Amino acid sequence: MLVLGIESSCDECALALVENGVTLRHQIIASQVKEHAEFNGVVPEIASRTHTRWILPLYRKLLHEAQIEQSEIDAIAVTNRPGLTGSLVVGLSFAKGLAWSLRLPFVGVDHVRGHLYAIQLEQEVGYPYLGVIVSGGHTLIARVDGYDEIAILGATVDDACGECFDKVAKHYGFGYPGGVAIDRLAKEGNPEAFSFPQVSLRKGEHRYDMSYSGLKTAAINQLEQFRTEGYEATGPNIAAAFQKSAIDLIVKRLQRAVDDTGIDRIVLGGGVAANSYLRQAVDGIPGASVYKPSLELCTDNAAMIAGLGYHYLHDGKSDGWDLNVSARVSGFRKAYP
Ligand code: KG4
Ligand code: ZN
């Protein structure tokens, strides 16, 4: 079954063709980074208008580059939650229009579940595994028992990790997108230059939860308070110390999840999973095998949506014309922001 995937939840306008849930025939990921750069962040209105302009030409380009006829597509999978409402509406409306005109079934896919599935397009990872999704919108650790059997173990109680990278970078003028800029700058800095406070959340209920608002405030507003004697407050030092604190927190929670659950397979996903320090640090978790999607499948893409969508369709599940978008996620055992 050849599934067309459509992803427009944030600032990537992405389309992909995936065969039987695992074989990526072709994909296009058009980033709107340039459109939002002068604002140092994604502007929702610009994002949805850009998706509107881009989506049809990109669809034609995808078919042309893949040398696939429209008639070869068997079904459509589209991200319908969570994300920016206006952006999601563009992708969903396009999917519905196409499904109507080609008389194809279509199915709405949860973006976060898509990230948790992305690795399966590159290598088969057996269930269960611990999925860690770290992006501009989400920071969570999940237990994944099947492609749609997901329980959230922990999540951020406030800001997302990637958002924190972006805000710190914006404040210091490190560049946009912030995560990439900090990753690059940190390579020249000393992570010990600032000892930012460790996050402490009540044990038990918050065993795997994370928090980023305190670190963000410390890195932006209270920098001098945490400076280690003898070190300069240079850009690279700020970047390196901030990055270490932000990522070490995730690694610590992951270690705890491995120890508690006995699940030793870890799968990364989300934009911050492209972070070089994170990719290295997770290898230090004793007893765990870590599966890292390529950078293209870590960040937002439509291949993961088409891949996961295939399984729903294969199970006989498709959606009707009344399918709507949702800014938030539902259906997980534990809610997350
Ligand atoms: O998954 P994604 O493409 O979009 C969301 O669903 O949010 O993630 C984007 C986030 C941004 O916050 C960006 O700064 C961050 O991923 N990011 C990184 C790196 N590359 C992208 N953060 C840290 N280090 C990186 N190398
Ligand atoms: Zn994402």
mmCIF file of C-alpha atoms in Angstrom, residues 47-326:
data_model
loop_
_atom_site.group_PDB
_atom_site.id
_atom_site.type_symbol
_atom_site.label_atom_id
_atom_site.label_comp_id
_atom_site.label_asym_id
_atom_site.label_seq_id
_atom_site.Cartn_x
_atom_site.Cartn_y
_atom_site.Cartn_z
ATOM 1 C CA ALA A 47 3.437 29.695 8.818
ATOM 2 C CA SER A 48 -0.125 28.947 7.697
ATOM 3 C CA ARG A 49 0.024 31.382 4.775
ATOM 4 C CA THR A 50 3.316 29.868 3.626
ATOM 5 C CA HIS A 51 1.900 26.338 3.824
ATOM 6 C CA THR A 52 -1.031 27.524 1.710
ATOM 7 C CA ARG A 53 1.306 28.817 -1.005
ATOM 8 C CA TRP A 54 3.684 25.864 -0.931
ATOM 9 C CA ILE A 55 1.659 22.719 -0.485
ATOM 10 C CA LEU A 56 0.316 22.178 -4.003
ATOM 11 C CA PRO A 57 3.609 22.917 -5.842
ATOM 12 C CA LEU A 58 5.433 20.643 -3.362
ATOM 13 C CA TYR A 59 2.934 17.845 -3.968
ATOM 14 C CA ARG A 60 3.511 18.117 -7.721
ATOM 15 C CA LYS A 61 7.275 18.198 -7.143
ATOM 16 C CA LEU A 62 7.083 15.063 -4.968
ATOM 17 C CA LEU A 63 5.254 13.083 -7.667
ATOM 18 C CA HIS A 64 7.597 14.347 -10.348
ATOM 19 C CA GLU A 65 10.806 13.551 -8.425
ATOM 20 C CA ALA A 66 9.507 10.145 -7.337
ATOM 21 C CA GLN A 67 8.289 9.442 -10.871
ATOM 22 C CA ILE A 68 4.991 8.286 -9.446
ATOM 23 C CA GLU A 69 1.568 8.833 -10.993
ATOM 24 C CA GLN A 70 -1.161 10.234 -8.791
ATOM 25 C CA SER A 71 -3.197 7.118 -9.563
ATOM 26 C CA GLU A 72 -0.605 4.932 -7.804
ATOM 27 C CA ILE A 73 -1.378 6.453 -4.387
ATOM 28 C CA ASP A 74 -3.568 4.127 -2.293
ATOM 29 C CA ALA A 75 -4.321 6.306 0.729
ATOM 30 C CA ILE A 76 -3.457 9.562 2.521
ATOM 31 C CA ALA A 77 -2.201 10.116 6.068
ATOM 32 C CA VAL A 78 -2.154 13.637 7.460
ATOM 33 C CA THR A 79 -1.060 15.223 10.733
ATOM 34 C CA ASN A 80 -4.184 16.615 12.379
ATOM 35 C CA ARG A 81 -2.867 17.159 15.917
ATOM 36 C CA PRO A 82 -1.117 18.668 17.829
ATOM 37 C CA GLY A 83 0.374 21.857 16.411
ATOM 38 C CA LEU A 84 -0.460 25.329 15.204
ATOM 39 C CA THR A 85 -4.159 25.345 14.321
ATOM 40 C CA GLY A 86 -3.886 27.410 11.131
ATOM 41 C CA SER A 87 -0.984 25.325 9.839
ATOM 42 C CA LEU A 88 -2.718 22.026 10.607
ATOM 43 C CA VAL A 89 -5.849 23.223 8.797
ATOM 44 C CA VAL A 90 -3.867 23.759 5.576
ATOM 45 C CA GLY A 91 -2.517 20.183 5.537
ATOM 46 C CA LEU A 92 -5.821 18.611 6.548
ATOM 47 C CA SER A 93 -7.831 20.609 3.999
ATOM 48 C CA PHE A 94 -5.365 19.679 1.270
ATOM 49 C CA ALA A 95 -5.571 16.007 2.288
ATOM 50 C CA LYS A 96 -9.368 16.086 2.258
ATOM 51 C CA GLY A 97 -9.475 17.771 -1.153
ATOM 52 C CA LEU A 98 -7.115 15.222 -2.609
ATOM 53 C CA ALA A 99 -8.934 12.303 -0.983
ATOM 54 C CA TRP A 100 -12.235 13.604 -2.350
ATOM 55 C CA SER A 101 -11.003 14.087 -5.886
ATOM 56 C CA LEU A 102 -9.018 10.830 -6.074
ATOM 57 C CA ARG A 103 -11.633 8.872 -4.060
ATOM 58 C CA LEU A 104 -9.036 7.683 -1.565
ATOM 59 C CA PRO A 105 -9.299 6.828 2.122
ATOM 60 C CA PHE A 106 -7.514 9.178 4.507
ATOM 61 C CA VAL A 107 -6.533 9.062 8.155
ATOM 62 C CA GLY A 108 -5.515 11.704 10.706
ATOM 63 C CA VAL A 109 -2.251 11.033 12.559
ATOM 64 C CA ASP A 110 -0.957 12.400 15.858
ATOM 65 C CA HIS A 111 2.349 14.182 15.277
ATOM 66 C CA VAL A 112 3.939 12.982 18.541
ATOM 67 C CA ARG A 113 3.002 9.370 17.864
ATOM 68 C CA GLY A 114 4.582 9.949 14.452
ATOM 69 C CA HIS A 115 7.883 11.009 16.049
ATOM 70 C CA LEU A 116 7.786 7.889 18.242
ATOM 71 C CA TYR A 117 7.358 5.762 15.097
ATOM 72 C CA ALA A 118 9.946 7.514 12.853
ATOM 73 C CA ILE A 119 12.810 5.111 13.635
ATOM 74 C CA GLN A 120 10.889 2.193 12.066
ATOM 75 C CA LEU A 121 11.484 3.718 8.623
ATOM 76 C CA GLU A 122 15.221 3.199 9.031
ATOM 77 C CA GLN A 123 15.549 0.103 11.155
ATOM 78 C CA GLU A 124 13.186 -2.345 12.738
ATOM 79 C CA VAL A 125 13.142 -1.789 16.477
ATOM 80 C CA GLY A 126 11.272 -4.395 18.504
ATOM 81 C CA TYR A 127 8.662 -3.393 21.073
ATOM 82 C CA PRO A 128 8.658 -2.389 23.842
ATOM 83 C CA TYR A 129 10.985 0.585 23.778
ATOM 84 C CA LEU A 130 11.377 3.851 25.594
ATOM 85 C CA GLY A 131 10.758 6.749 23.247
ATOM 86 C CA VAL A 132 12.156 10.142 24.097
ATOM 87 C CA ILE A 133 10.712 13.034 22.117
ATOM 88 C CA VAL A 134 12.438 16.371 22.526
ATOM 89 C CA SER A 135 11.351 19.169 20.247
ATOM 90 C CA GLY A 136 10.262 22.788 20.136
ATOM 91 C CA GLY A 137 6.796 21.800 21.279
ATOM 92 C CA HIS A 138 7.284 18.594 23.272
ATOM 93 C CA THR A 139 9.564 17.013 25.839
ATOM 94 C CA LEU A 140 8.503 13.584 26.993
ATOM 95 C CA ILE A 141 9.520 10.037 27.768
ATOM 96 C CA ALA A 142 7.078 7.342 26.699
ATOM 97 C CA ARG A 143 6.801 3.614 26.986
ATOM 98 C CA VAL A 144 6.006 2.314 23.502
ATOM 99 C CA ASP A 145 4.492 -1.185 23.439
ATOM 100 C CA GLY A 146 3.227 -1.082 19.866
ATOM 101 C CA TYR A 147 2.843 1.460 17.092
ATOM 102 C CA ASP A 148 -0.265 2.819 18.817
ATOM 103 C CA GLU A 149 0.208 1.531 22.359
ATOM 104 C CA ILE A 150 1.865 4.433 24.072
ATOM 105 C CA ALA A 151 1.975 5.494 27.714
ATOM 106 C CA ILE A 152 3.619 8.729 28.726
ATOM 107 C CA LEU A 153 5.959 8.144 31.661
ATOM 108 C CA GLY A 154 7.050 11.739 32.073
ATOM 109 C CA ALA A 155 6.967 15.094 30.373
ATOM 110 C CA THR A 156 7.968 18.672 30.932
ATOM 111 C CA VAL A 157 5.802 20.391 33.489
ATOM 112 C CA ASP A 158 6.346 23.774 31.829
ATOM 113 C CA ASP A 159 8.387 24.791 28.749
ATOM 114 C CA ALA A 160 9.562 22.390 26.051
ATOM 115 C CA CYS A 161 13.321 21.801 25.908
ATOM 116 C CA GLY A 162 13.662 23.049 22.303
ATOM 117 C CA GLU A 163 11.680 26.168 23.102
ATOM 118 C CA CYS A 164 14.148 26.851 25.909
ATOM 119 C CA PHE A 165 17.085 26.476 23.465
ATOM 120 C CA ASP A 166 15.316 28.888 21.092
ATOM 121 C CA LYS A 167 14.562 31.511 23.790
ATOM 122 C CA VAL A 168 18.100 31.472 25.221
ATOM 123 C CA ALA A 169 19.577 31.785 21.714
ATOM 124 C CA LYS A 170 17.194 34.622 20.874
ATOM 125 C CA HIS A 171 18.097 36.507 24.059
ATOM 126 C CA TYR A 172 21.829 36.335 23.357
ATOM 127 C CA GLY A 173 21.508 36.792 19.599
ATOM 128 C CA PHE A 174 23.179 33.439 18.875
ATOM 129 C CA GLY A 175 21.216 32.905 15.668
ATOM 130 C CA TYR A 176 18.117 31.149 14.415
ATOM 131 C CA PRO A 177 17.045 28.373 14.763
ATOM 132 C CA GLY A 178 18.338 28.559 18.321
ATOM 133 C CA GLY A 179 18.975 24.879 18.954
ATOM 134 C CA VAL A 180 21.330 24.517 16.030
ATOM 135 C CA ALA A 181 23.144 27.762 16.942
ATOM 136 C CA ILE A 182 23.685 26.684 20.559
ATOM 137 C CA ASP A 183 24.839 23.215 19.492
ATOM 138 C CA ARG A 184 27.460 24.785 17.210
ATOM 139 C CA LEU A 185 28.605 27.459 19.664
ATOM 140 C CA ALA A 186 28.788 25.053 22.595
ATOM 141 C CA LYS A 187 31.570 23.110 20.881
ATOM 142 C CA GLU A 188 33.960 26.011 21.615
ATOM 143 C CA GLY A 189 32.733 26.678 25.159
ATOM 144 C CA ASN A 190 33.310 25.283 28.627
ATOM 145 C CA PRO A 191 30.270 23.543 30.112
ATOM 146 C CA GLU A 192 31.571 24.182 33.627
ATOM 147 C CA ALA A 193 31.548 27.985 33.226
ATOM 148 C CA PHE A 194 28.140 28.252 34.882
ATOM 149 C CA SER A 195 26.613 25.893 37.386
ATOM 150 C CA PHE A 196 22.941 26.301 36.657
ATOM 151 C CA PRO A 197 20.506 24.950 39.272
ATOM 152 C CA GLN A 198 19.484 21.320 39.080
ATOM 153 C CA VAL A 199 15.778 20.753 38.638
ATOM 154 C CA SER A 200 14.116 19.232 41.653
ATOM 155 C CA LEU A 201 10.569 17.974 41.311
ATOM 156 C CA ARG A 202 8.638 16.059 43.914
ATOM 157 C CA LYS A 203 9.598 12.411 43.700
ATOM 158 C CA GLY A 204 6.982 9.757 43.024
ATOM 159 C CA GLU A 205 4.452 11.498 40.857
ATOM 160 C CA HIS A 206 7.145 13.430 38.996
ATOM 161 C CA ARG A 207 9.693 10.652 38.730
ATOM 162 C CA TYR A 208 10.256 11.095 35.005
ATOM 163 C CA ASP A 209 9.033 14.654 34.589
ATOM 164 C CA MET A 210 11.210 17.555 33.533
ATOM 165 C CA SER A 211 11.124 21.328 33.918
ATOM 166 C CA TYR A 212 12.779 24.004 31.841
ATOM 167 C CA SER A 213 11.399 27.366 32.939
ATOM 168 C CA GLY A 214 13.855 27.667 35.852
ATOM 169 C CA LEU A 215 16.859 26.921 33.666
ATOM 170 C CA LYS A 216 15.606 29.387 31.056
ATOM 171 C CA THR A 217 15.282 32.149 33.680
ATOM 172 C CA ALA A 218 18.706 31.337 35.113
ATOM 173 C CA ALA A 219 20.376 31.359 31.694
ATOM 174 C CA ILE A 220 18.691 34.598 30.645
ATOM 175 C CA ASN A 221 18.153 36.699 33.768
ATOM 176 C CA GLN A 222 20.370 35.345 36.545
ATOM 177 C CA LEU A 223 23.521 34.474 34.687
ATOM 178 C CA GLU A 224 25.995 36.224 37.032
ATOM 179 C CA GLN A 225 24.576 34.350 39.999
ATOM 180 C CA PHE A 226 25.756 31.017 38.590
ATOM 181 C CA ARG A 227 29.092 31.963 37.103
ATOM 182 C CA THR A 228 31.989 29.740 38.084
ATOM 183 C CA GLU A 229 34.985 31.694 39.288
ATOM 184 C CA GLY A 230 37.617 32.213 36.637
ATOM 185 C CA TYR A 231 35.310 31.770 33.637
ATOM 186 C CA GLU A 232 34.118 34.463 31.271
ATOM 187 C CA ALA A 233 30.486 34.992 30.340
ATOM 188 C CA THR A 234 31.229 34.411 26.683
ATOM 189 C CA GLY A 235 28.674 33.148 24.149
ATOM 190 C CA PRO A 236 30.332 29.741 23.791
ATOM 191 C CA ASN A 237 30.551 29.295 27.589
ATOM 192 C CA ILE A 238 26.900 30.238 28.082
ATOM 193 C CA ALA A 239 25.869 27.913 25.254
ATOM 194 C CA ALA A 240 27.955 24.989 26.521
ATOM 195 C CA ALA A 241 26.844 25.259 30.156
ATOM 196 C CA PHE A 242 23.199 25.767 29.242
ATOM 197 C CA GLN A 243 23.229 22.868 26.783
ATOM 198 C CA LYS A 244 24.809 20.527 29.323
ATOM 199 C CA SER A 245 22.200 21.356 31.987
ATOM 200 C CA ALA A 246 19.276 21.049 29.559
ATOM 201 C CA ILE A 247 20.385 17.712 28.117
ATOM 202 C CA ASP A 248 21.757 16.118 31.310
ATOM 203 C CA LEU A 249 18.270 16.412 32.803
ATOM 204 C CA ILE A 250 16.781 14.298 30.006
ATOM 205 C CA VAL A 251 19.557 11.724 30.230
ATOM 206 C CA LYS A 252 19.070 11.414 33.999
ATOM 207 C CA ARG A 253 15.330 10.822 33.616
ATOM 208 C CA LEU A 254 15.966 8.296 30.869
ATOM 209 C CA GLN A 255 18.425 6.421 33.031
ATOM 210 C CA ARG A 256 15.794 6.252 35.760
ATOM 211 C CA ALA A 257 13.197 4.950 33.272
ATOM 212 C CA VAL A 258 15.583 2.235 32.044
ATOM 213 C CA ASP A 259 16.372 1.160 35.622
ATOM 214 C CA ASP A 260 12.708 1.096 36.688
ATOM 215 C CA THR A 261 11.137 -0.554 33.642
ATOM 216 C CA GLY A 262 13.959 -2.867 32.637
ATOM 217 C CA ILE A 263 13.363 -1.762 29.045
ATOM 218 C CA ASP A 264 16.787 -1.331 27.518
ATOM 219 C CA ARG A 265 15.888 -0.040 24.049
ATOM 220 C CA ILE A 266 15.786 3.745 23.723
ATOM 221 C CA VAL A 267 14.512 5.526 20.630
ATOM 222 C CA LEU A 268 15.139 9.236 20.046
ATOM 223 C CA GLY A 269 12.927 11.652 18.151
ATOM 224 C CA GLY A 270 12.090 15.341 17.732
ATOM 225 C CA GLY A 271 14.237 18.278 16.628
ATOM 226 C CA VAL A 272 16.447 18.376 19.729
ATOM 227 C CA ALA A 273 17.362 14.723 19.092
ATOM 228 C CA ALA A 274 19.604 16.238 16.415
ATOM 229 C CA ASN A 275 21.686 17.786 19.224
ATOM 230 C CA SER A 276 25.227 16.433 19.100
ATOM 231 C CA TYR A 277 25.733 16.500 22.881
ATOM 232 C CA LEU A 278 22.470 14.572 23.447
ATOM 233 C CA ARG A 279 23.319 12.000 20.787
ATOM 234 C CA GLN A 280 26.630 11.380 22.521
ATOM 235 C CA ALA A 281 25.340 11.528 26.112
ATOM 236 C CA VAL A 282 22.656 8.854 25.602
ATOM 237 C CA ASP A 283 25.358 6.381 24.617
ATOM 238 C CA GLY A 284 26.603 6.631 28.200
ATOM 239 C CA ILE A 285 23.410 5.135 29.668
ATOM 240 C CA PRO A 286 24.624 1.773 31.006
ATOM 241 C CA GLY A 287 22.958 -1.309 29.581
ATOM 242 C CA ALA A 288 20.868 0.526 27.018
ATOM 243 C CA SER A 289 20.837 0.269 23.223
ATOM 244 C CA VAL A 290 20.027 3.623 21.684
ATOM 245 C CA TYR A 291 18.368 3.973 18.286
ATOM 246 C CA LYS A 292 18.832 7.356 16.645
ATOM 247 C CA PRO A 293 16.930 8.300 13.503
ATOM 248 C CA SER A 294 18.891 10.258 10.919
ATOM 249 C CA LEU A 295 18.621 14.020 11.344
ATOM 250 C CA GLU A 296 15.971 14.237 8.605
ATOM 251 C CA LEU A 297 13.683 11.853 10.436
ATOM 252 C CA CYS A 298 14.340 13.457 13.860
ATOM 253 C CA THR A 299 12.956 16.817 12.821
ATOM 254 C CA ASP A 300 9.454 17.268 11.435
ATOM 255 C CA ASN A 301 8.775 15.140 8.372
ATOM 256 C CA ALA A 302 5.877 13.481 6.576
ATOM 257 C CA ALA A 303 7.501 10.050 6.233
ATOM 258 C CA MET A 304 6.748 9.255 9.881
ATOM 259 C CA ILE A 305 3.119 10.318 9.327
ATOM 260 C CA ALA A 306 2.727 8.144 6.216
ATOM 261 C CA GLY A 307 4.496 5.246 7.974
ATOM 262 C CA LEU A 308 2.281 5.288 11.051
ATOM 263 C CA GLY A 309 -0.829 6.097 8.979
ATOM 264 C CA TYR A 310 -0.309 2.881 7.009
ATOM 265 C CA HIS A 311 -0.836 0.796 10.152
ATOM 266 C CA TYR A 312 -4.159 2.479 10.965
ATOM 267 C CA LEU A 313 -5.327 2.022 7.380
ATOM 268 C CA HIS A 314 -4.114 -1.570 7.325
ATOM 269 C CA ASP A 315 -6.179 -2.165 10.478
ATOM 270 C CA GLY A 316 -9.216 -0.814 8.629
ATOM 271 C CA LYS A 317 -9.287 2.561 10.352
ATOM 272 C CA SER A 318 -9.845 5.703 8.304
ATOM 273 C CA ASP A 319 -11.425 9.078 9.010
ATOM 274 C CA GLY A 320 -14.462 10.903 7.653
ATOM 275 C CA TRP A 321 -14.970 14.424 6.278
ATOM 276 C CA ASP A 322 -15.782 15.667 9.770
ATOM 277 C CA LEU A 323 -12.191 15.081 10.960
ATOM 278 C CA ASN A 324 -10.905 18.282 12.540
ATOM 279 C CA VAL A 325 -7.563 19.572 13.772
ATOM 280 C CA SER A 326 -6.633 19.861 17.423
#
